[in-house]
CSV table of C-alpha atoms in Angstrom, one decimal:
chain,number,residue,atom,x,y,z
A,1,UNK,CA,16.2,2.9,33.6
A,2,UNK,CA,16.2,-0.9,31.7
A,3,UNK,CA,15.4,-1.0,27.9
A,4,UNK,CA,12.7,-2.0,26.6
A,5,UNK,CA,14.4,-5.4,25.6
A,6,UNK,CA,15.6,-5.8,29.0
A,7,UNK,CA,12.3,-5.9,30.7
A,8,UNK,CA,10.2,-8.6,32.2
A,9,UNK,CA,6.8,-9.2,33.1
A,10,UNK,CA,5.0,-6.6,35.8
A,11,UNK,CA,4.3,-9.5,38.0
A,12,UNK,CA,8.0,-11.3,37.8
A,13,UNK,CA,6.9,-14.6,37.1
A,14,UNK,CA,10.0,-14.9,34.7
A,15,UNK,CA,13.6,-15.9,35.9
A,16,UNK,CA,15.3,-12.3,34.6
A,17,UNK,CA,17.6,-13.9,32.3
A,18,UNK,CA,15.6,-16.7,31.4
A,19,UNK,CA,14.5,-17.8,27.7
A,20,UNK,CA,11.1,-17.2,28.9
A,21,UNK,CA,11.7,-13.6,29.9
A,22,UNK,CA,13.7,-12.9,26.6
A,23,UNK,CA,11.2,-14.3,24.4
A,24,UNK,CA,8.5,-12.3,26.6
A,25,UNK,CA,10.8,-9.3,26.2
A,26,UNK,CA,11.2,-9.8,22.3
A,27,UNK,CA,7.2,-10.2,22.2
A,28,UNK,CA,7.2,-6.7,24.0
A,29,UNK,CA,9.7,-4.9,21.9
A,30,UNK,CA,7.9,-6.0,18.6
A,31,UNK,CA,4.6,-4.4,19.6
A,32,UNK,CA,6.3,-1.5,21.2
A,33,UNK,CA,8.3,-1.1,17.6
A,34,UNK,CA,4.5,-1.5,15.4
A,35,UNK,CA,3.5,1.5,17.0
A,36,UNK,CA,6.5,3.5,17.0
A,37,UNK,CA,6.9,2.3,13.2
A,38,UNK,CA,3.5,3.4,12.5
A,39,UNK,CA,4.7,7.0,13.9
A,40,UNK,CA,7.5,7.1,11.5
A,41,UNK,CA,6.8,10.3,8.7
A,42,UNK,CA,6.5,8.4,5.4
A,43,UNK,CA,5.3,10.9,3.5
A,44,UNK,CA,2.4,13.1,3.2
A,45,UNK,CA,0.7,11.8,0.1
A,46,UNK,CA,1.2,7.9,1.0
A,47,UNK,CA,-2.4,6.6,1.4
A,48,UNK,CA,-2.9,6.5,5.1
A,49,UNK,CA,-4.1,3.1,6.1
A,50,UNK,CA,-5.7,1.8,9.3
A,51,UNK,CA,-3.6,-0.8,11.4
A,52,UNK,CA,-6.3,-3.6,9.5
A,53,UNK,CA,-6.3,-2.4,6.2
A,54,UNK,CA,-1.8,-2.7,6.3
A,55,UNK,CA,-2.4,-6.3,7.9
A,56,UNK,CA,-4.7,-6.8,5.3
A,57,UNK,CA,-2.3,-5.9,2.4
A,58,UNK,CA,0.6,-7.2,3.9
A,59,UNK,CA,-1.0,-10.9,3.9
A,60,UNK,CA,-2.4,-10.0,-0.2
A,61,UNK,CA,0.7,-9.5,-1.1
A,62,UNK,CA,2.4,-12.1,0.5
A,63,UNK,CA,-0.5,-14.1,-1.0
A,64,UNK,CA,-1.9,-12.9,-4.1
A,65,UNK,CA,-5.4,-14.8,-5.4
A,66,UNK,CA,-6.1,-15.4,-1.8
A,67,UNK,CA,-9.6,-15.4,-0.8
A,68,UNK,CA,-11.5,-13.0,1.8
A,69,UNK,CA,-12.6,-16.0,3.5
A,70,UNK,CA,-9.5,-17.4,3.7
A,71,UNK,CA,-7.5,-13.9,4.9
A,72,UNK,CA,-10.5,-13.6,7.7
A,73,UNK,CA,-9.6,-17.2,8.8
A,74,UNK,CA,-5.9,-17.1,8.9
A,75,UNK,CA,-6.1,-13.3,10.3
A,76,UNK,CA,-8.6,-14.6,13.0
A,77,UNK,CA,-10.5,-11.5,11.8
A,78,UNK,CA,-14.9,-11.5,11.6
A,79,UNK,CA,-15.9,-11.6,8.3
A,80,UNK,CA,-17.9,-8.1,8.4
A,81,UNK,CA,-14.3,-6.8,9.8
A,82,UNK,CA,-12.4,-8.0,6.5
A,83,UNK,CA,-15.2,-7.3,3.9
A,84,UNK,CA,-15.4,-3.4,5.3
A,85,UNK,CA,-11.5,-3.0,5.1
A,86,UNK,CA,-11.6,-4.7,1.3
A,87,UNK,CA,-13.9,-2.0,0.7
A,88,UNK,CA,-12.2,0.4,1.7
A,89,UNK,CA,-9.1,-0.6,0.1
A,90,UNK,CA,-11.2,-1.3,-3.1
A,91,UNK,CA,-12.0,2.4,-2.7
A,92,UNK,CA,-8.6,3.7,-2.6
A,93,UNK,CA,-7.7,1.6,-5.6
A,94,UNK,CA,-5.3,-0.9,-3.4
A,95,UNK,CA,-7.2,-4.1,-4.2
A,96,UNK,CA,-8.6,-5.9,-6.7
A,97,UNK,CA,-11.5,-8.8,-6.2
A,98,UNK,CA,-11.6,-11.1,-9.4
A,99,UNK,CA,-14.0,-14.1,-9.4
A,100,UNK,CA,-12.3,-17.8,-9.6
A,101,UNK,CA,-12.0,-19.7,-12.5
A,102,UNK,CA,-13.5,-22.6,-10.9
A,103,UNK,CA,-16.6,-20.9,-8.7
A,104,UNK,CA,-17.3,-17.5,-9.8
A,105,UNK,CA,-19.3,-16.9,-6.7
A,106,UNK,CA,-15.8,-17.3,-4.7
A,107,UNK,CA,-13.5,-13.7,-5.2
A,108,UNK,CA,-9.9,-13.7,-5.2
A,109,UNK,CA,-7.9,-10.7,-3.8
A,110,UNK,CA,-4.9,-9.1,-5.5
A,111,UNK,CA,-2.8,-5.7,-5.1
A,112,UNK,CA,-3.2,-3.1,-8.1
A,113,UNK,CA,-0.2,-1.6,-9.2
A,114,UNK,CA,-1.0,1.3,-7.0
A,115,UNK,CA,-0.4,-0.5,-4.2
A,116,UNK,CA,2.5,-1.9,-5.3
A,117,UNK,CA,4.1,1.9,-6.0
A,118,UNK,CA,2.7,2.8,-2.3
A,119,UNK,CA,4.3,-0.4,-0.7
A,120,UNK,CA,7.4,0.6,-2.4
A,121,UNK,CA,7.0,4.1,-1.0
A,122,UNK,CA,6.5,3.3,2.5
A,123,UNK,CA,9.3,0.2,2.6
A,124,UNK,CA,12.0,3.1,1.6
A,125,UNK,CA,11.1,5.5,4.0
A,126,UNK,CA,10.9,2.5,6.8
A,127,UNK,CA,14.7,2.0,5.7
A,128,UNK,CA,15.4,5.5,5.6
A,129,UNK,CA,14.5,5.8,9.3
A,130,UNK,CA,15.7,2.6,10.5
A,131,UNK,CA,19.2,2.9,8.3
A,132,UNK,CA,21.1,5.3,11.3
A,133,UNK,CA,19.2,3.3,14.2
A,134,UNK,CA,20.5,0.2,13.1
A,135,UNK,CA,24.8,-0.9,13.4
A,136,UNK,CA,26.0,-1.7,10.5
A,137,UNK,CA,28.0,-4.3,11.3
A,138,UNK,CA,23.9,-5.8,12.5
A,139,UNK,CA,23.1,-9.3,11.3
A,140,UNK,CA,20.0,-8.5,9.9
A,141,UNK,CA,19.8,-11.9,8.1
A,142,UNK,CA,19.5,-13.5,11.5
A,143,UNK,CA,17.3,-11.2,13.0
A,144,UNK,CA,14.8,-11.6,9.9
A,145,UNK,CA,14.9,-15.0,10.2
A,146,UNK,CA,14.3,-15.4,13.5
A,147,UNK,CA,11.0,-12.9,13.2
A,148,UNK,CA,9.8,-15.2,10.2
A,149,UNK,CA,10.0,-18.3,12.2
A,150,UNK,CA,7.9,-16.9,14.8
A,151,UNK,CA,5.6,-15.6,12.0
A,152,UNK,CA,5.1,-18.3,10.2
A,153,UNK,CA,4.5,-20.3,13.8
A,154,UNK,CA,2.0,-18.0,15.1
A,155,UNK,CA,-0.1,-18.2,11.5
A,156,UNK,CA,0.6,-22.0,10.9
A,157,UNK,CA,-0.8,-22.5,14.7
A,158,UNK,CA,-4.2,-22.3,16.2
A,159,UNK,CA,-5.6,-18.6,17.4
A,160,UNK,CA,-5.7,-18.1,21.0
């Protein structure tokens, strides 16, 4: 049986072993990996977040002070979906909204100390689970560089 990283698309339109097939396999692996990481046991008392809430927390963590409208636009979400998720995050004590200094009608988002504590706990749990699965000599810096490049490229390009 082929591993997920060796599969090409079902229709076989990508030549096996080609760069296109490998890129498609990479996307497929990341897609499946996200789900499997979500299923890891990260502790009973960690605040359970929906995939959308997790995504918002990640972006607020990387861009403190971002406005809800910019966050919606960057993630390709409706303002209603973003607002609903932000209300839930606020109710859980993870996100704060602060009125803008120049325009009090615009709020800026930040993470609470509780959110930073929860993020640290989740990352530690992920590291514990992944450590035995990744060979000691693996070039994680190179993997992260490739994934960061993809993330940056996708975030800066048009949502399609």
